[in-house]
């Protein structure tokens, strides 16, 4: 048996992942099927932050107080990170500034098996659950000491979708010399895992998904006759190319609109000059006629 598989990044929404009452109001969800969803791990993000950064935060605050700088103490590390990231995002959206090196509070990935065209009776929910549980366990093991996966949920209730798993994690670095000794840091997490780029993490997750599926007799489906899905680096490059092309097209459109406005302005100026010349010509002709009487 062969089914398509994917690992994609998404925005974290804790209620979307595990709150059945919230999901019942979503258009793409069949609430009657939500009872089949699986919550593999569901730790509030604030609690996860305390687990990972609590001791480091208290040590940092004690050090600042001992130095006579209580104003530098951090009351709530999660709130500090969320605010900094939110402020930075607002600046980016306003066009005032590009994104700077502000850590993201957490990352979420969606792991999926099959799609609307390929998923059917070949894989039941029970086997899908086993694959996802084994995948989550292996990913957590592979990333231990670098990413705290605080929320992991499997959904079977999306009418137009297929079984998929949400994994939300907090990347961190230890042994930091400035600030907290343990800090939110995807760069530090990747370094600890021996990875160079963020897409490498998605590739790691995909490999674990493929391994778990293969153990249950499911291979990653060839989407075309001669190749698999784009792997994550290829997909990321394709999206960068697409976004760059889209930006260039938008810039061209903006330039064309600007030129159109410029042409319209020049046409109005020419029309005003024509009217002015016509008025002056008539006045001059009238004055000349008067001199000959």
Tab-separated table of C-alpha atoms in Angstrom:
chain	number	residue	atom	x	y	z
A	1	UNK	CA	0.000	0.000	0.000
A	2	UNK	CA	1.266	3.493	-0.822
A	3	UNK	CA	-0.136	6.813	0.356
A	4	UNK	CA	1.093	10.371	0.061
A	5	UNK	CA	2.650	11.941	3.159
A	6	UNK	CA	3.493	15.512	4.112
A	7	UNK	CA	4.968	17.621	6.905
A	8	UNK	CA	4.013	21.288	6.818
A	9	UNK	CA	4.484	24.240	9.159
A	10	UNK	CA	1.461	26.082	10.513
A	11	UNK	CA	0.352	28.611	13.111
A	12	UNK	CA	-0.268	27.244	16.593
A	13	UNK	CA	-3.838	27.281	17.867
A	14	UNK	CA	-4.256	25.265	21.053
A	15	UNK	CA	-8.075	25.350	20.926
A	16	UNK	CA	-8.119	24.135	17.334
A	17	UNK	CA	-5.997	21.171	18.338
A	18	UNK	CA	-7.807	19.803	21.390
A	19	UNK	CA	-10.931	21.811	22.296
A	20	UNK	CA	-13.883	19.774	20.959
A	21	UNK	CA	-16.422	22.525	21.722
A	22	UNK	CA	-14.338	24.963	19.694
A	23	UNK	CA	-13.903	22.477	16.854
A	24	UNK	CA	-17.653	21.830	16.718
A	25	UNK	CA	-18.106	25.346	15.303
A	26	UNK	CA	-15.568	24.896	12.515
A	27	UNK	CA	-17.057	24.507	9.040
A	28	UNK	CA	-14.701	21.731	7.981
A	29	UNK	CA	-15.307	19.618	11.090
A	30	UNK	CA	-17.903	16.914	11.624
A	31	UNK	CA	-18.520	17.186	15.368
A	32	UNK	CA	-19.886	13.632	15.488
A	33	UNK	CA	-16.459	12.358	14.461
A	34	UNK	CA	-14.502	14.486	16.932
A	35	UNK	CA	-14.822	11.883	19.661
A	36	UNK	CA	-12.372	9.815	17.615
A	37	UNK	CA	-9.646	12.456	17.848
A	38	UNK	CA	-6.587	11.553	19.888
A	39	UNK	CA	-4.753	13.792	22.326
A	40	UNK	CA	-1.287	12.277	22.668
A	41	UNK	CA	0.058	15.150	24.753
A	42	UNK	CA	-1.654	18.319	25.924
A	43	UNK	CA	0.343	20.503	28.296
A	44	UNK	CA	-0.578	24.216	28.510
A	45	UNK	CA	2.175	26.284	26.943
A	46	UNK	CA	2.644	28.287	30.155
A	47	UNK	CA	3.280	25.045	32.038
A	48	UNK	CA	5.699	23.881	29.338
A	49	UNK	CA	7.594	27.180	29.607
A	50	UNK	CA	7.861	26.729	33.363
A	51	UNK	CA	9.253	23.218	32.864
A	52	UNK	CA	11.866	24.307	30.345
A	53	UNK	CA	12.795	27.803	31.520
A	54	UNK	CA	11.598	28.063	35.143
A	55	UNK	CA	14.902	27.327	36.886
A	56	UNK	CA	16.872	29.454	34.424
A	57	UNK	CA	14.458	32.361	34.863
A	58	UNK	CA	14.694	32.268	38.654
A	59	UNK	CA	18.503	32.112	38.512
A	60	UNK	CA	18.599	35.053	36.114
A	61	UNK	CA	16.292	37.172	38.283
A	62	UNK	CA	18.285	36.362	41.424
A	63	UNK	CA	21.477	37.436	39.648
A	64	UNK	CA	19.952	40.746	38.549
A	65	UNK	CA	18.758	41.485	42.076
A	66	UNK	CA	22.185	40.696	43.524
A	67	UNK	CA	23.711	43.161	41.056
A	68	UNK	CA	21.276	45.868	42.117
A	69	UNK	CA	19.247	45.784	38.900
A	70	UNK	CA	15.782	44.574	39.932
A	71	UNK	CA	14.333	46.480	36.965
A	72	UNK	CA	15.942	43.901	34.668
A	73	UNK	CA	14.046	41.003	36.234
A	74	UNK	CA	11.592	39.137	34.028
A	75	UNK	CA	8.226	38.433	35.584
A	76	UNK	CA	6.761	36.126	32.923
A	77	UNK	CA	9.129	34.781	30.279
A	78	UNK	CA	6.334	33.498	28.008
A	79	UNK	CA	4.575	36.878	28.021
A	80	UNK	CA	7.876	38.623	27.273
A	81	UNK	CA	8.558	36.371	24.264
A	82	UNK	CA	4.974	36.605	22.976
A	83	UNK	CA	4.953	40.404	23.200
A	84	UNK	CA	8.325	40.775	21.498
A	85	UNK	CA	7.254	38.474	18.657
A	86	UNK	CA	3.866	40.172	18.312
A	87	UNK	CA	5.445	43.652	18.206
A	88	UNK	CA	7.966	42.513	15.627
A	89	UNK	CA	5.227	40.939	13.493
A	90	UNK	CA	3.221	44.175	13.630
A	91	UNK	CA	6.230	46.140	12.392
A	92	UNK	CA	6.712	43.710	9.532
A	93	UNK	CA	3.040	43.868	8.514
A	94	UNK	CA	3.063	47.654	8.586
A	95	UNK	CA	5.984	47.665	6.187
A	96	UNK	CA	8.071	49.770	8.541
A	97	UNK	CA	10.692	47.139	9.191
A	98	UNK	CA	11.771	43.658	8.223
A	99	UNK	CA	11.736	40.858	10.779
A	100	UNK	CA	14.622	40.967	13.212
A	101	UNK	CA	16.053	38.179	15.337
A	102	UNK	CA	13.073	37.824	17.669
A	103	UNK	CA	12.325	34.245	18.777
A	104	UNK	CA	8.980	32.685	17.971
A	105	UNK	CA	7.190	31.426	21.117
A	106	UNK	CA	6.568	27.987	19.601
A	107	UNK	CA	6.423	26.110	16.308
A	108	UNK	CA	3.715	23.809	15.014
A	109	UNK	CA	3.844	21.175	12.290
A	110	UNK	CA	1.096	19.128	10.674
A	111	UNK	CA	1.936	15.573	9.640
A	112	UNK	CA	-0.484	14.009	7.199
A	113	UNK	CA	-1.008	10.664	5.526
A	114	UNK	CA	-2.931	10.568	2.251
A	115	UNK	CA	-5.167	13.217	0.740
A	116	UNK	CA	-8.753	13.465	-0.484
A	117	UNK	CA	-7.891	11.627	-3.686
A	118	UNK	CA	-5.773	8.839	-2.229
A	119	UNK	CA	-7.167	8.163	1.219
A	120	UNK	CA	-10.058	5.787	1.478
A	121	UNK	CA	-10.628	2.384	2.980
A	122	UNK	CA	-6.964	1.426	2.675
A	123	UNK	CA	-6.051	2.837	6.090
A	124	UNK	CA	-8.402	2.740	9.044
A	125	UNK	CA	-8.278	5.104	11.989
A	126	UNK	CA	-6.798	2.484	14.275
A	127	UNK	CA	-3.744	1.915	12.116
A	128	UNK	CA	-3.395	5.656	11.459
A	129	UNK	CA	-3.395	6.269	15.213
A	130	UNK	CA	-0.646	3.680	15.720
A	131	UNK	CA	1.490	5.277	13.017
A	132	UNK	CA	1.050	8.763	14.427
A	133	UNK	CA	1.763	7.667	18.001
A	134	UNK	CA	4.939	5.889	16.926
A	135	UNK	CA	5.962	8.891	14.825
A	136	UNK	CA	5.404	11.288	17.730
A	137	UNK	CA	7.402	9.071	20.085
A	138	UNK	CA	10.329	8.806	17.681
A	139	UNK	CA	10.351	12.547	16.922
A	140	UNK	CA	10.288	13.385	20.622
A	141	UNK	CA	13.169	10.980	21.185
A	142	UNK	CA	15.193	12.367	18.264
A	143	UNK	CA	14.723	15.984	19.413
A	144	UNK	CA	15.039	15.498	23.161
A	145	UNK	CA	17.027	18.260	24.822
A	146	UNK	CA	16.272	20.725	22.027
A	147	UNK	CA	12.495	20.863	21.507
A	148	UNK	CA	9.740	20.469	24.077
A	149	UNK	CA	6.700	19.072	22.236
A	150	UNK	CA	3.952	20.220	24.563
A	151	UNK	CA	0.878	19.553	22.415
A	152	UNK	CA	0.349	16.613	20.065
A	153	UNK	CA	-3.117	15.872	18.662
A	154	UNK	CA	-4.457	13.602	15.931
A	155	UNK	CA	-7.596	14.630	14.028
A	156	UNK	CA	-10.024	12.311	12.303
A	157	UNK	CA	-12.962	14.710	12.131
A	158	UNK	CA	-12.234	17.034	9.200
A	159	UNK	CA	-14.719	16.229	6.447
A	160	UNK	CA	-12.579	17.322	3.510
A	161	UNK	CA	-9.290	16.205	5.001
A	162	UNK	CA	-7.492	13.042	5.965
A	163	UNK	CA	-5.991	11.822	9.251
A	164	UNK	CA	-3.292	14.216	10.383
A	165	UNK	CA	-1.309	15.056	13.487
A	166	UNK	CA	-0.505	18.473	14.952
A	167	UNK	CA	2.783	18.754	16.866
A	168	UNK	CA	3.501	22.010	18.713
A	169	UNK	CA	6.923	22.452	20.257
A	170	UNK	CA	9.160	24.986	21.967
A	171	UNK	CA	12.724	25.040	20.612
A	172	UNK	CA	15.413	26.031	23.088
A	173	UNK	CA	19.126	26.412	23.617
A	174	UNK	CA	21.075	25.728	26.801
A	175	UNK	CA	24.336	27.148	28.110
A	176	UNK	CA	23.603	30.681	26.883
A	177	UNK	CA	26.078	33.313	28.109
A	178	UNK	CA	23.748	36.333	27.999
A	179	UNK	CA	20.292	36.521	29.513
A	180	UNK	CA	18.728	33.267	30.656
A	181	UNK	CA	21.058	30.279	30.513
A	182	UNK	CA	18.240	28.387	28.759
A	183	UNK	CA	16.387	30.435	26.159
A	184	UNK	CA	13.845	30.058	23.359
A	185	UNK	CA	15.924	29.525	20.234
A	186	UNK	CA	15.256	27.559	17.079
A	187	UNK	CA	18.796	28.245	15.921
A	188	UNK	CA	20.171	26.786	19.153
A	189	UNK	CA	17.853	23.800	18.915
A	190	UNK	CA	18.912	23.046	15.343
A	191	UNK	CA	22.577	23.296	16.323
A	192	UNK	CA	22.046	20.882	19.218
A	193	UNK	CA	20.398	18.431	16.806
A	194	UNK	CA	23.200	18.740	14.280
A	195	UNK	CA	20.907	20.410	11.745
A	196	UNK	CA	21.709	23.478	9.663
A	197	UNK	CA	18.358	24.841	8.491
A	198	UNK	CA	14.731	24.801	9.569
A	199	UNK	CA	13.737	22.591	6.594
A	200	UNK	CA	16.141	19.987	7.970
A	201	UNK	CA	13.839	19.601	10.979
A	202	UNK	CA	10.877	18.946	8.677
A	203	UNK	CA	12.955	16.374	6.821
A	204	UNK	CA	13.743	14.665	10.128
A	205	UNK	CA	10.039	14.533	10.955
A	206	UNK	CA	9.198	13.194	7.508
A	207	UNK	CA	11.756	10.404	7.851
A	208	UNK	CA	10.219	9.342	11.153
A	209	UNK	CA	6.733	9.404	9.630
A	210	UNK	CA	7.906	7.286	6.701
A	211	UNK	CA	9.603	4.792	9.040
A	212	UNK	CA	6.518	4.387	11.210
A	213	UNK	CA	4.260	3.999	8.174
A	214	UNK	CA	6.625	1.501	6.561
A	215	UNK	CA	6.495	-0.623	9.727
A	216	UNK	CA	2.752	-0.915	9.061
A	217	UNK	CA	3.141	-1.787	5.408
A	218	UNK	CA	2.574	1.701	3.994
A	219	UNK	CA	5.057	3.360	1.671
A	220	UNK	CA	5.220	6.987	0.700
A	221	UNK	CA	3.188	7.227	-2.499
A	222	UNK	CA	4.730	8.386	-5.757
A	223	UNK	CA	2.680	11.391	-6.783
A	224	UNK	CA	3.854	11.293	-10.423
A	225	UNK	CA	5.070	8.457	-12.560
A	226	UNK	CA	8.740	9.197	-12.002
A	227	UNK	CA	9.116	11.084	-8.728
A	228	UNK	CA	7.892	11.586	-5.167
A	229	UNK	CA	6.520	14.728	-3.631
A	230	UNK	CA	8.949	17.605	-3.537
A	231	UNK	CA	11.078	17.105	-0.450
A	232	UNK	CA	11.090	19.927	2.085
A	233	UNK	CA	14.124	21.876	0.735
A	234	UNK	CA	12.735	21.640	-2.806
A	235	UNK	CA	9.313	22.748	-1.592
A	236	UNK	CA	10.805	25.641	0.377
A	237	UNK	CA	12.815	26.771	-2.660
A	238	UNK	CA	9.748	26.464	-4.888
A	239	UNK	CA	7.761	28.608	-2.450
A	240	UNK	CA	10.568	31.181	-2.296
A	241	UNK	CA	10.620	31.296	-6.101
A	242	UNK	CA	6.841	31.588	-6.199
A	243	UNK	CA	6.783	34.362	-3.595
A	244	UNK	CA	9.574	36.221	-5.375
A	245	UNK	CA	7.713	35.956	-8.678
A	246	UNK	CA	4.492	37.101	-7.028
A	247	UNK	CA	6.294	40.072	-5.500
A	248	UNK	CA	7.801	40.993	-8.863
A	249	UNK	CA	4.404	40.780	-10.553
A	250	UNK	CA	2.873	42.945	-7.828
A	251	UNK	CA	5.697	45.458	-8.203
A	252	UNK	CA	5.091	45.535	-11.983
A	253	UNK	CA	1.382	46.063	-11.411
A	254	UNK	CA	2.089	48.854	-8.947
A	255	UNK	CA	4.474	50.462	-11.423
A	256	UNK	CA	1.922	50.208	-14.242
A	257	UNK	CA	-0.743	51.756	-11.991
A	258	UNK	CA	1.705	54.517	-11.073
A	259	UNK	CA	2.438	55.185	-14.747
A	260	UNK	CA	-1.292	55.197	-15.518
A	261	UNK	CA	-1.838	57.799	-12.823
A	262	UNK	CA	1.084	59.811	-14.177
A	263	UNK	CA	-0.327	59.658	-17.717
A	264	UNK	CA	-3.767	60.681	-16.469
A	265	UNK	CA	-2.200	63.606	-14.634
A	266	UNK	CA	-0.266	64.685	-17.716
A	267	UNK	CA	-3.405	64.398	-19.836
A	268	UNK	CA	-5.265	66.656	-17.420
A	269	UNK	CA	-2.367	69.127	-17.549
A	270	UNK	CA	-2.416	69.112	-21.379
A	271	UNK	CA	-6.188	69.634	-21.352
A	272	UNK	CA	-5.806	72.607	-19.001
A	273	UNK	CA	-3.082	74.061	-21.219
A	274	UNK	CA	-5.262	73.562	-24.299
A	275	UNK	CA	-8.135	75.396	-22.609
A	276	UNK	CA	-5.812	78.146	-21.481
A	277	UNK	CA	-4.344	78.558	-24.980
A	278	UNK	CA	-7.824	78.588	-26.484
A	279	UNK	CA	-8.968	81.262	-24.011
A	280	UNK	CA	-5.899	83.397	-24.576
A	281	UNK	CA	-6.217	83.003	-28.362
A	282	UNK	CA	-9.825	84.155	-28.267
A	283	UNK	CA	-8.963	87.110	-26.039
A	284	UNK	CA	-6.058	88.103	-28.256
A	285	UNK	CA	-8.242	87.828	-31.375
A	286	UNK	CA	-10.888	90.003	-29.702
A	287	UNK	CA	-8.286	92.589	-28.766
A	288	UNK	CA	-6.890	92.656	-32.307
A	289	UNK	CA	-10.369	93.065	-33.799
A	290	UNK	CA	-10.970	96.049	-31.526
A	291	UNK	CA	-7.861	97.833	-32.747
A	292	UNK	CA	-9.020	97.806	-36.359
A	293	UNK	CA	-12.310	99.670	-35.670
